[in-house]
PDB file of C-alpha atoms in Angstrom:
ATOM      1  CA  UNK A  25      33.019 -82.539 126.811  1.00  0.00           C
ATOM      2  CA  UNK A  26      35.976 -84.909 126.489  1.00  0.00           C
ATOM      3  CA  UNK A  27      39.293 -84.479 124.654  1.00  0.00           C
ATOM      4  CA  UNK A  28      38.918 -86.490 121.376  1.00  0.00           C
ATOM      5  CA  UNK A  29      41.727 -88.940 120.567  1.00  0.00           C
ATOM      6  CA  UNK A  30      41.227 -88.215 116.850  1.00  0.00           C
ATOM      7  CA  UNK A  31      43.849 -85.569 115.634  1.00  0.00           C
ATOM      8  CA  UNK A  32      41.386 -83.993 113.333  1.00  0.00           C
ATOM      9  CA  UNK A  33      39.341 -82.795 116.206  1.00  0.00           C
ATOM     10  CA  UNK A  34      41.937 -82.318 119.001  1.00  0.00           C
ATOM     11  CA  UNK A  35      42.597 -78.572 118.619  1.00  0.00           C
ATOM     12  CA  UNK A  36      38.686 -77.841 118.323  1.00  0.00           C
ATOM     13  CA  UNK A  37      37.810 -79.816 121.426  1.00  0.00           C
ATOM     14  CA  UNK A  38      40.706 -78.627 123.443  1.00  0.00           C
ATOM     15  CA  UNK A  39      39.859 -75.060 122.667  1.00  0.00           C
ATOM     16  CA  UNK A  40      36.133 -75.679 123.705  1.00  0.00           C
ATOM     17  CA  UNK A  41      37.343 -77.382 126.894  1.00  0.00           C
ATOM     18  CA  UNK A  42      39.583 -74.429 127.851  1.00  0.00           C
ATOM     19  CA  UNK A  43      36.872 -71.952 127.218  1.00  0.00           C
ATOM     20  CA  UNK A  44      34.420 -73.874 129.002  1.00  0.00           C
ATOM     21  CA  UNK A  45      36.861 -73.869 132.080  1.00  0.00           C
ATOM     22  CA  UNK A  46      37.266 -70.247 131.801  1.00  0.00           C
ATOM     23  CA  UNK A  47      33.558 -69.383 131.761  1.00  0.00           C
ATOM     24  CA  UNK A  48      32.226 -71.752 134.238  1.00  0.00           C
ATOM     25  CA  UNK A  49      35.057 -71.553 136.683  1.00  0.00           C
ATOM     26  CA  UNK A  50      35.729 -75.210 136.043  1.00  0.00           C
ATOM     27  CA  UNK A  51      33.046 -77.663 135.298  1.00  0.00           C
ATOM     28  CA  UNK A  52      35.826 -80.055 134.850  1.00  0.00           C
ATOM     29  CA  UNK A  53      38.249 -80.440 137.649  1.00  0.00           C
ATOM     30  CA  UNK A  54      41.513 -78.506 137.143  1.00  0.00           C
ATOM     31  CA  UNK A  55      43.863 -81.565 137.064  1.00  0.00           C
ATOM     32  CA  UNK A  56      41.997 -82.948 133.998  1.00  0.00           C
ATOM     33  CA  UNK A  57      42.205 -79.523 132.248  1.00  0.00           C
ATOM     34  CA  UNK A  58      45.868 -79.177 133.073  1.00  0.00           C
ATOM     35  CA  UNK A  59      46.439 -82.774 131.789  1.00  0.00           C
ATOM     36  CA  UNK A  60      44.756 -81.804 128.607  1.00  0.00           C
ATOM     37  CA  UNK A  61      47.366 -79.133 127.598  1.00  0.00           C
ATOM     38  CA  UNK A  62      50.334 -81.350 127.087  1.00  0.00           C
ATOM     39  CA  UNK A  63      48.097 -83.500 125.034  1.00  0.00           C
ATOM     40  CA  UNK A  64      47.329 -80.563 122.822  1.00  0.00           C
ATOM     41  CA  UNK A  65      51.123 -79.732 122.424  1.00  0.00           C
ATOM     42  CA  UNK A  66      51.951 -83.362 121.654  1.00  0.00           C
ATOM     43  CA  UNK A  67      49.131 -83.767 118.970  1.00  0.00           C
ATOM     44  CA  UNK A  68      50.151 -80.478 117.442  1.00  0.00           C
ATOM     45  CA  UNK A  69      53.810 -81.537 117.249  1.00  0.00           C
ATOM     46  CA  UNK A  70      52.787 -84.965 115.688  1.00  0.00           C
ATOM     47  CA  UNK A  71      50.583 -83.125 113.072  1.00  0.00           C
ATOM     48  CA  UNK A  72      53.433 -80.813 112.182  1.00  0.00           C
ATOM     49  CA  UNK A  73      55.920 -83.871 111.726  1.00  0.00           C
ATOM     50  CA  UNK A  74      53.152 -85.647 109.591  1.00  0.00           C
ATOM     51  CA  UNK A  75      52.641 -82.594 107.411  1.00  0.00           C
ATOM     52  CA  UNK A  76      56.431 -82.248 106.945  1.00  0.00           C
ATOM     53  CA  UNK A  77      56.729 -85.912 105.891  1.00  0.00           C
ATOM     54  CA  UNK A  78      53.886 -85.629 103.701  1.00  0.00           C
ATOM     55  CA  UNK A  79      55.303 -82.544 101.942  1.00  0.00           C
ATOM     56  CA  UNK A  80      58.723 -84.358 101.439  1.00  0.00           C
ATOM     57  CA  UNK A  81      56.982 -87.423  99.943  1.00  0.00           C
ATOM     58  CA  UNK A  82      54.934 -85.132  97.546  1.00  0.00           C
ATOM     59  CA  UNK A  83      58.242 -83.467  96.582  1.00  0.00           C
ATOM     60  CA  UNK A  84      59.839 -86.813  95.779  1.00  0.00           C
ATOM     61  CA  UNK A  85      56.904 -87.815  93.672  1.00  0.00           C
ATOM     62  CA  UNK A  86      57.029 -84.472  92.052  1.00  0.00           C
ATOM     63  CA  UNK A  87      60.653 -85.077  91.178  1.00  0.00           C
ATOM     64  CA  UNK A  88      60.000 -88.405  89.899  1.00  0.00           C
ATOM     65  CA  UNK A  89      57.683 -86.958  87.408  1.00  0.00           C
ATOM     66  CA  UNK A  90      60.339 -84.634  86.053  1.00  0.00           C
ATOM     67  CA  UNK A  91      62.899 -86.944  84.564  1.00  0.00           C
ATOM     68  CA  UNK A  92      65.684 -84.267  84.024  1.00  0.00           C
ATOM     69  CA  UNK A  93      65.339 -82.785  87.542  1.00  0.00           C
ATOM     70  CA  UNK A  94      68.506 -82.306  89.437  1.00  0.00           C
ATOM     71  CA  UNK A  95      69.810 -85.723  90.605  1.00  0.00           C
ATOM     72  CA  UNK A  96      67.559 -87.694  88.193  1.00  0.00           C
ATOM     73  CA  UNK A  97      68.534 -90.722  86.431  1.00  0.00           C
ATOM     74  CA  UNK A  98      70.706 -89.862  83.333  1.00  0.00           C
ATOM     75  CA  UNK A  99      69.422 -92.538  81.090  1.00  0.00           C
ATOM     76  CA  UNK A 100      65.681 -91.723  81.908  1.00  0.00           C
ATOM     77  CA  UNK A 101      66.360 -88.096  81.358  1.00  0.00           C
ATOM     78  CA  UNK A 102      68.242 -88.912  77.922  1.00  0.00           C
ATOM     79  CA  UNK A 103      65.453 -91.085  76.697  1.00  0.00           C
ATOM     80  CA  UNK A 104      62.819 -88.169  76.992  1.00  0.00           C
ATOM     81  CA  UNK A 105      64.723 -86.146  74.433  1.00  0.00           C
ATOM     82  CA  UNK A 106      63.560 -85.667  70.916  1.00  0.00           C
ATOM     83  CA  UNK A 107      64.455 -88.435  68.633  1.00  0.00           C
ATOM     84  CA  UNK A 108      64.904 -88.896  64.823  1.00  0.00           C
ATOM     85  CA  UNK A 109      62.647 -90.633  62.602  1.00  0.00           C
ATOM     86  CA  UNK A 110      63.684 -94.287  61.728  1.00  0.00           C
ATOM     87  CA  UNK A 111      63.741 -93.339  57.971  1.00  0.00           C
ATOM     88  CA  UNK A 112      66.666 -91.096  58.718  1.00  0.00           C
ATOM     89  CA  UNK A 113      68.683 -93.228  61.036  1.00  0.00           C
ATOM     90  CA  UNK A 114      67.753 -96.884  60.427  1.00  0.00           C
ATOM     91  CA  UNK A 115      68.918 -99.136  57.749  1.00  0.00           C
ATOM     92  CA  UNK A 116      67.547-102.322  55.942  1.00  0.00           C
ATOM     93  CA  UNK A 117      69.021-105.625  57.249  1.00  0.00           C
ATOM     94  CA  UNK A 118      72.784-105.588  57.492  1.00  0.00           C
ATOM     95  CA  UNK A 119      72.978-102.659  55.220  1.00  0.00           C
ATOM     96  CA  UNK A 120      74.718-101.839  51.782  1.00  0.00           C
ATOM     97  CA  UNK A 121      77.417-104.301  51.107  1.00  0.00           C
ATOM     98  CA  UNK A 122      79.403-101.534  49.346  1.00  0.00           C
ATOM     99  CA  UNK A 123      79.976 -99.686  52.609  1.00  0.00           C
ATOM    100  CA  UNK A 124      80.796-101.707  55.763  1.00  0.00           C
ATOM    101  CA  UNK A 125      82.866-101.392  58.818  1.00  0.00           C
ATOM    102  CA  UNK A 126      83.457-102.077  62.434  1.00  0.00           C
ATOM    103  CA  UNK A 127      84.746-100.542  65.604  1.00  0.00           C
ATOM    104  CA  UNK A 128      88.091-101.293  66.956  1.00  0.00           C
ATOM    105  CA  UNK A 129      86.604-102.155  70.267  1.00  0.00           C
ATOM    106  CA  UNK A 130      82.896-103.306  71.205  1.00  0.00           C
ATOM    107  CA  UNK A 131      82.764-100.542  73.931  1.00  0.00           C
ATOM    108  CA  UNK A 132      84.347 -97.228  74.956  1.00  0.00           C
ATOM    109  CA  UNK A 133      84.240 -95.604  78.386  1.00  0.00           C
ATOM    110  CA  UNK A 134      82.776 -91.883  78.389  1.00  0.00           C
ATOM    111  CA  UNK A 135      85.576 -89.495  77.794  1.00  0.00           C
ATOM    112  CA  UNK A 136      87.659 -92.056  75.585  1.00  0.00           C
ATOM    113  CA  UNK A 137      88.169 -92.417  71.984  1.00  0.00           C
ATOM    114  CA  UNK A 138      86.734 -95.145  69.633  1.00  0.00           C
ATOM    115  CA  UNK A 139      87.960 -95.729  66.246  1.00  0.00           C
ATOM    116  CA  UNK A 140      86.191 -97.276  63.058  1.00  0.00           C
ATOM    117  CA  UNK A 141      87.555 -99.270  60.318  1.00  0.00           C
ATOM    118  CA  UNK A 142      85.538 -98.799  57.053  1.00  0.00           C
ATOM    119  CA  UNK A 143      85.691-100.274  53.635  1.00  0.00           C
ATOM    120  CA  UNK A 144      84.084 -98.477  50.705  1.00  0.00           C
ATOM    121  CA  UNK A 145      85.097 -97.116  47.237  1.00  0.00           C
ATOM    122  CA  UNK A 146      83.044 -94.001  47.676  1.00  0.00           C
ATOM    123  CA  UNK A 147      83.071 -90.705  49.765  1.00  0.00           C
ATOM    124  CA  UNK A 148      80.736 -91.081  52.743  1.00  0.00           C
ATOM    125  CA  UNK A 149      79.408 -89.493  55.953  1.00  0.00           C
ATOM    126  CA  UNK A 150      79.471 -90.967  59.552  1.00  0.00           C
ATOM    127  CA  UNK A 151      76.592 -90.029  62.049  1.00  0.00           C
ATOM    128  CA  UNK A 152      76.591 -91.155  65.549  1.00  0.00           C
ATOM    129  CA  UNK A 153      73.250 -92.167  67.042  1.00  0.00           C
ATOM    130  CA  UNK A 154      72.294 -93.266  70.557  1.00  0.00           C
ATOM    131  CA  UNK A 155      69.500 -95.710  70.488  1.00  0.00           C
ATOM    132  CA  UNK A 156      66.815 -95.493  73.069  1.00  0.00           C
ATOM    133  CA  UNK A 157      62.991 -94.683  73.612  1.00  0.00           C
ATOM    134  CA  UNK A 158      63.010 -90.972  72.311  1.00  0.00           C
ATOM    135  CA  UNK A 159      59.239 -90.856  72.226  1.00  0.00           C
ATOM    136  CA  UNK A 160      59.080 -94.147  70.125  1.00  0.00           C
ATOM    137  CA  UNK A 161      61.499 -92.911  67.396  1.00  0.00           C
ATOM    138  CA  UNK A 162      64.334 -95.207  68.531  1.00  0.00           C
ATOM    139  CA  UNK A 163      67.356 -93.027  68.292  1.00  0.00           C
ATOM    140  CA  UNK A 164      68.738 -89.617  68.773  1.00  0.00           C
ATOM    141  CA  UNK A 165      71.613 -88.025  66.686  1.00  0.00           C
ATOM    142  CA  UNK A 166      74.737 -87.211  68.948  1.00  0.00           C
ATOM    143  CA  UNK A 167      77.413 -86.196  66.559  1.00  0.00           C
ATOM    144  CA  UNK A 168      78.922 -86.184  63.184  1.00  0.00           C
ATOM    145  CA  UNK A 169      82.374 -87.638  62.594  1.00  0.00           C
ATOM    146  CA  UNK A 170      84.724 -86.617  59.837  1.00  0.00           C
ATOM    147  CA  UNK A 171      86.530 -89.530  57.999  1.00  0.00           C
ATOM    148  CA  UNK A 172      90.234 -89.292  57.932  1.00  0.00           C
ATOM    149  CA  UNK A 173      90.534 -89.610  54.204  1.00  0.00           C
ATOM    150  CA  UNK A 174      88.096 -89.089  51.345  1.00  0.00           C
ATOM    151  CA  UNK A 175      87.580 -91.253  49.522  1.00  0.00           C
ATOM    152  CA  UNK A 176      88.512 -94.206  51.593  1.00  0.00           C
ATOM    153  CA  UNK A 177      91.590 -95.982  50.414  1.00  0.00           C
ATOM    154  CA  UNK A 178      91.158 -99.591  49.446  1.00  0.00           C
ATOM    155  CA  UNK A 179      91.484-101.649  52.634  1.00  0.00           C
ATOM    156  CA  UNK A 180      93.847-104.742  52.605  1.00  0.00           C
ATOM    157  CA  UNK A 181      92.457-108.187  52.178  1.00  0.00           C
ATOM    158  CA  UNK A 182      91.209-109.737  55.382  1.00  0.00           C
ATOM    159  CA  UNK A 183      92.867-112.882  56.889  1.00  0.00           C
ATOM    160  CA  UNK A 184      91.000-116.094  56.027  1.00  0.00           C
ATOM    161  CA  UNK A 185      91.428-119.714  57.131  1.00  0.00           C
ATOM    162  CA  UNK A 186      89.414-122.383  55.150  1.00  0.00           C
ATOM    163  CA  UNK A 187      89.913-124.956  57.983  1.00  0.00           C
ATOM    164  CA  UNK A 188      88.471-122.774  60.822  1.00  0.00           C
ATOM    165  CA  UNK A 189      86.581-120.474  58.357  1.00  0.00           C
ATOM    166  CA  UNK A 190      88.161-117.404  60.197  1.00  0.00           C
ATOM    167  CA  UNK A 191      87.399-114.067  58.419  1.00  0.00           C
ATOM    168  CA  UNK A 192      89.341-111.268  60.188  1.00  0.00           C
ATOM    169  CA  UNK A 193      89.465-107.950  59.030  1.00  0.00           C
ATOM    170  CA  UNK A 194      91.654-106.500  61.708  1.00  0.00           C
ATOM    171  CA  UNK A 195      94.195-105.829  58.996  1.00  0.00           C
ATOM    172  CA  UNK A 196      92.199-102.815  57.874  1.00  0.00           C
ATOM    173  CA  UNK A 197      93.474 -99.268  58.631  1.00  0.00           C
ATOM    174  CA  UNK A 198      91.492 -96.837  60.950  1.00  0.00           C
ATOM    175  CA  UNK A 199      89.101 -94.664  58.892  1.00  0.00           C
ATOM    176  CA  UNK A 200      87.903 -92.349  61.494  1.00  0.00           C
ATOM    177  CA  UNK A 201      87.891 -91.662  65.347  1.00  0.00           C
ATOM    178  CA  UNK A 202      85.097 -90.421  67.591  1.00  0.00           C
ATOM    179  CA  UNK A 203      86.191 -89.003  70.968  1.00  0.00           C
ATOM    180  CA  UNK A 204      83.238 -89.838  73.118  1.00  0.00           C
ATOM    181  CA  UNK A 205      82.211 -86.810  75.290  1.00  0.00           C
ATOM    182  CA  UNK A 206      82.610 -87.159  79.075  1.00  0.00           C
ATOM    183  CA  UNK A 207      79.041 -86.170  79.266  1.00  0.00           C
ATOM    184  CA  UNK A 208      77.771 -88.846  76.950  1.00  0.00           C
ATOM    185  CA  UNK A 209      75.127 -91.036  78.298  1.00  0.00           C
ATOM    186  CA  UNK A 210      75.887 -94.811  78.453  1.00  0.00           C
ATOM    187  CA  UNK A 211      73.876 -96.989  76.072  1.00  0.00           C
ATOM    188  CA  UNK A 212      73.898 -98.828  72.674  1.00  0.00           C
ATOM    189  CA  UNK A 213      75.106 -96.532  69.958  1.00  0.00           C
ATOM    190  CA  UNK A 214      75.356 -96.764  66.222  1.00  0.00           C
ATOM    191  CA  UNK A 215      77.699 -95.147  63.640  1.00  0.00           C
ATOM    192  CA  UNK A 216      75.605 -94.689  60.490  1.00  0.00           C
ATOM    193  CA  UNK A 217      77.852 -94.858  57.486  1.00  0.00           C
ATOM    194  CA  UNK A 218      76.336 -93.303  54.351  1.00  0.00           C
ATOM    195  CA  UNK A 219      77.755 -93.156  50.847  1.00  0.00           C
ATOM    196  CA  UNK A 220      77.383 -89.529  49.394  1.00  0.00           C
ATOM    197  CA  UNK A 221      76.629 -90.836  45.819  1.00  0.00           C
ATOM    198  CA  UNK A 222      74.162 -93.573  46.166  1.00  0.00           C
ATOM    199  CA  UNK A 223      72.969 -93.032  49.668  1.00  0.00           C
ATOM    200  CA  UNK A 224      73.747 -96.660  50.547  1.00  0.00           C
ATOM    201  CA  UNK A 225      74.172 -97.134  54.284  1.00  0.00           C
ATOM    202  CA  UNK A 226      75.214 -99.558  57.000  1.00  0.00           C
ATOM    203  CA  UNK A 227      75.547 -99.419  60.806  1.00  0.00           C
ATOM    204  CA  UNK A 228      78.424-100.100  63.203  1.00  0.00           C
ATOM    205  CA  UNK A 229      77.081-100.864  66.538  1.00  0.00           C
ATOM    206  CA  UNK A 230      79.167-100.269  69.544  1.00  0.00           C
ATOM    207  CA  UNK A 231      78.625 -99.473  73.390  1.00  0.00           C
ATOM    208  CA  UNK A 232      79.281 -96.323  75.347  1.00  0.00           C
ATOM    209  CA  UNK A 233      79.723 -97.263  78.942  1.00  0.00           C
ATOM    210  CA  UNK A 234      80.232 -95.323  82.119  1.00  0.00           C
ATOM    211  CA  UNK A 235      82.756 -97.087  84.263  1.00  0.00           C
ATOM    212  CA  UNK A 236      82.151 -94.566  87.365  1.00  0.00           C
ATOM    213  CA  UNK A 237      78.379 -95.344  87.337  1.00  0.00           C
ATOM    214  CA  UNK A 238      76.783 -97.236  90.169  1.00  0.00           C
ATOM    215  CA  UNK A 239      73.449 -98.811  89.138  1.00  0.00           C
ATOM    216  CA  UNK A 240      71.080-101.389  90.387  1.00  0.00           C
ATOM    217  CA  UNK A 241      70.673-102.882  86.809  1.00  0.00           C
ATOM    218  CA  UNK A 242      73.279-103.993  84.356  1.00  0.00           C
ATOM    219  CA  UNK A 243      72.364-104.484  80.630  1.00  0.00           C
ATOM    220  CA  UNK A 244      74.492-106.883  78.664  1.00  0.00           C
ATOM    221  CA  UNK A 245      74.574-106.751  74.972  1.00  0.00           C
ATOM    222  CA  UNK A 246      74.598-110.021  72.920  1.00  0.00           C
ATOM    223  CA  UNK A 247      78.017-109.683  71.487  1.00  0.00           C
ATOM    224  CA  UNK A 248      78.696-113.489  70.679  1.00  0.00           C
ATOM    225  CA  UNK A 249      75.277-113.647  68.996  1.00  0.00           C
ATOM    226  CA  UNK A 250      76.231-110.704  66.568  1.00  0.00           C
ATOM    227  CA  UNK A 251      79.292-112.610  65.818  1.00  0.00           C
ATOM    228  CA  UNK A 252      77.420-115.932  65.323  1.00  0.00           C
ATOM    229  CA  UNK A 253      74.761-114.565  62.965  1.00  0.00           C
ATOM    230  CA  UNK A 254      76.767-112.024  60.768  1.00  0.00           C
ATOM    231  CA  UNK A 255      77.373-113.245  57.188  1.00  0.00           C
ATOM    232  CA  UNK A 256      80.214-110.821  56.345  1.00  0.00           C
ATOM    233  CA  UNK A 257      82.840-112.699  54.709  1.00  0.00           C
ATOM    234  CA  UNK A 258      80.419-115.413  53.230  1.00  0.00           C
ATOM    235  CA  UNK A 259      79.343-117.477  56.179  1.00  0.00           C
ATOM    236  CA  UNK A 260      78.260-117.356  59.835  1.00  0.00           C
ATOM    237  CA  UNK A 261      78.012-120.087  62.453  1.00  0.00           C
ATOM    238  CA  UNK A 262      75.182-121.710  61.017  1.00  0.00           C
ATOM    239  CA  UNK A 263      75.293-121.287  57.148  1.00  0.00           C
ATOM    240  CA  UNK A 264      77.404-120.378  54.152  1.00  0.00           C
ATOM    241  CA  UNK A 265      80.383-122.615  54.329  1.00  0.00           C
ATOM    242  CA  UNK A 266      81.480-126.270  54.210  1.00  0.00           C
ATOM    243  CA  UNK A 267      82.306-126.724  57.806  1.00  0.00           C
TER     244      UNK A 267
END
């Protein structure tokens, strides 16, 4: 019998070899038998290391299959959470023209405040949603925000310029502020504004970012496109005005 190089059979063949030597007084010469012993130890060590590596690889695969395991990607975990039906959070087109608004900045870092300027003659509610997969539902409710005043006082006129067709509503007063939690997950968020009398609704889209995050992929939203195609004020970059 010879010692197999196949690790599956090493222990079995080596056991037979040692047994044969003990029983026959050595049908193989002693040097060959002695040389086989270190081979058994080396092979066993290799098999142990291989098994350890396989176990670690299996653990990594298992962790990848659990999106909210410790150390998992926060965005992947967040997107597995229960969502809200689009009939609850979504709106039709640009929303109800009798309730409109915008955020004072396009984005806010986690743990920082973001304010909203809103124009409507009615009492209203503000609900914060994060958009994402959420089992195909598209968004998850994150918070409710209380308006500073009810009903909303009339906002001052926006600044206009007929030559450049600027329509700037930065003159409006702040209607509400949301303190973004330090634990918030970065992404595209909407503040859903809804009149309590008619149910008319619109969205304010903004970004929650995490400046401390280190990622291989960066997602950039189309802020200039939003500006180019919005018709608030009577025109956009392509239609609605003489210039």
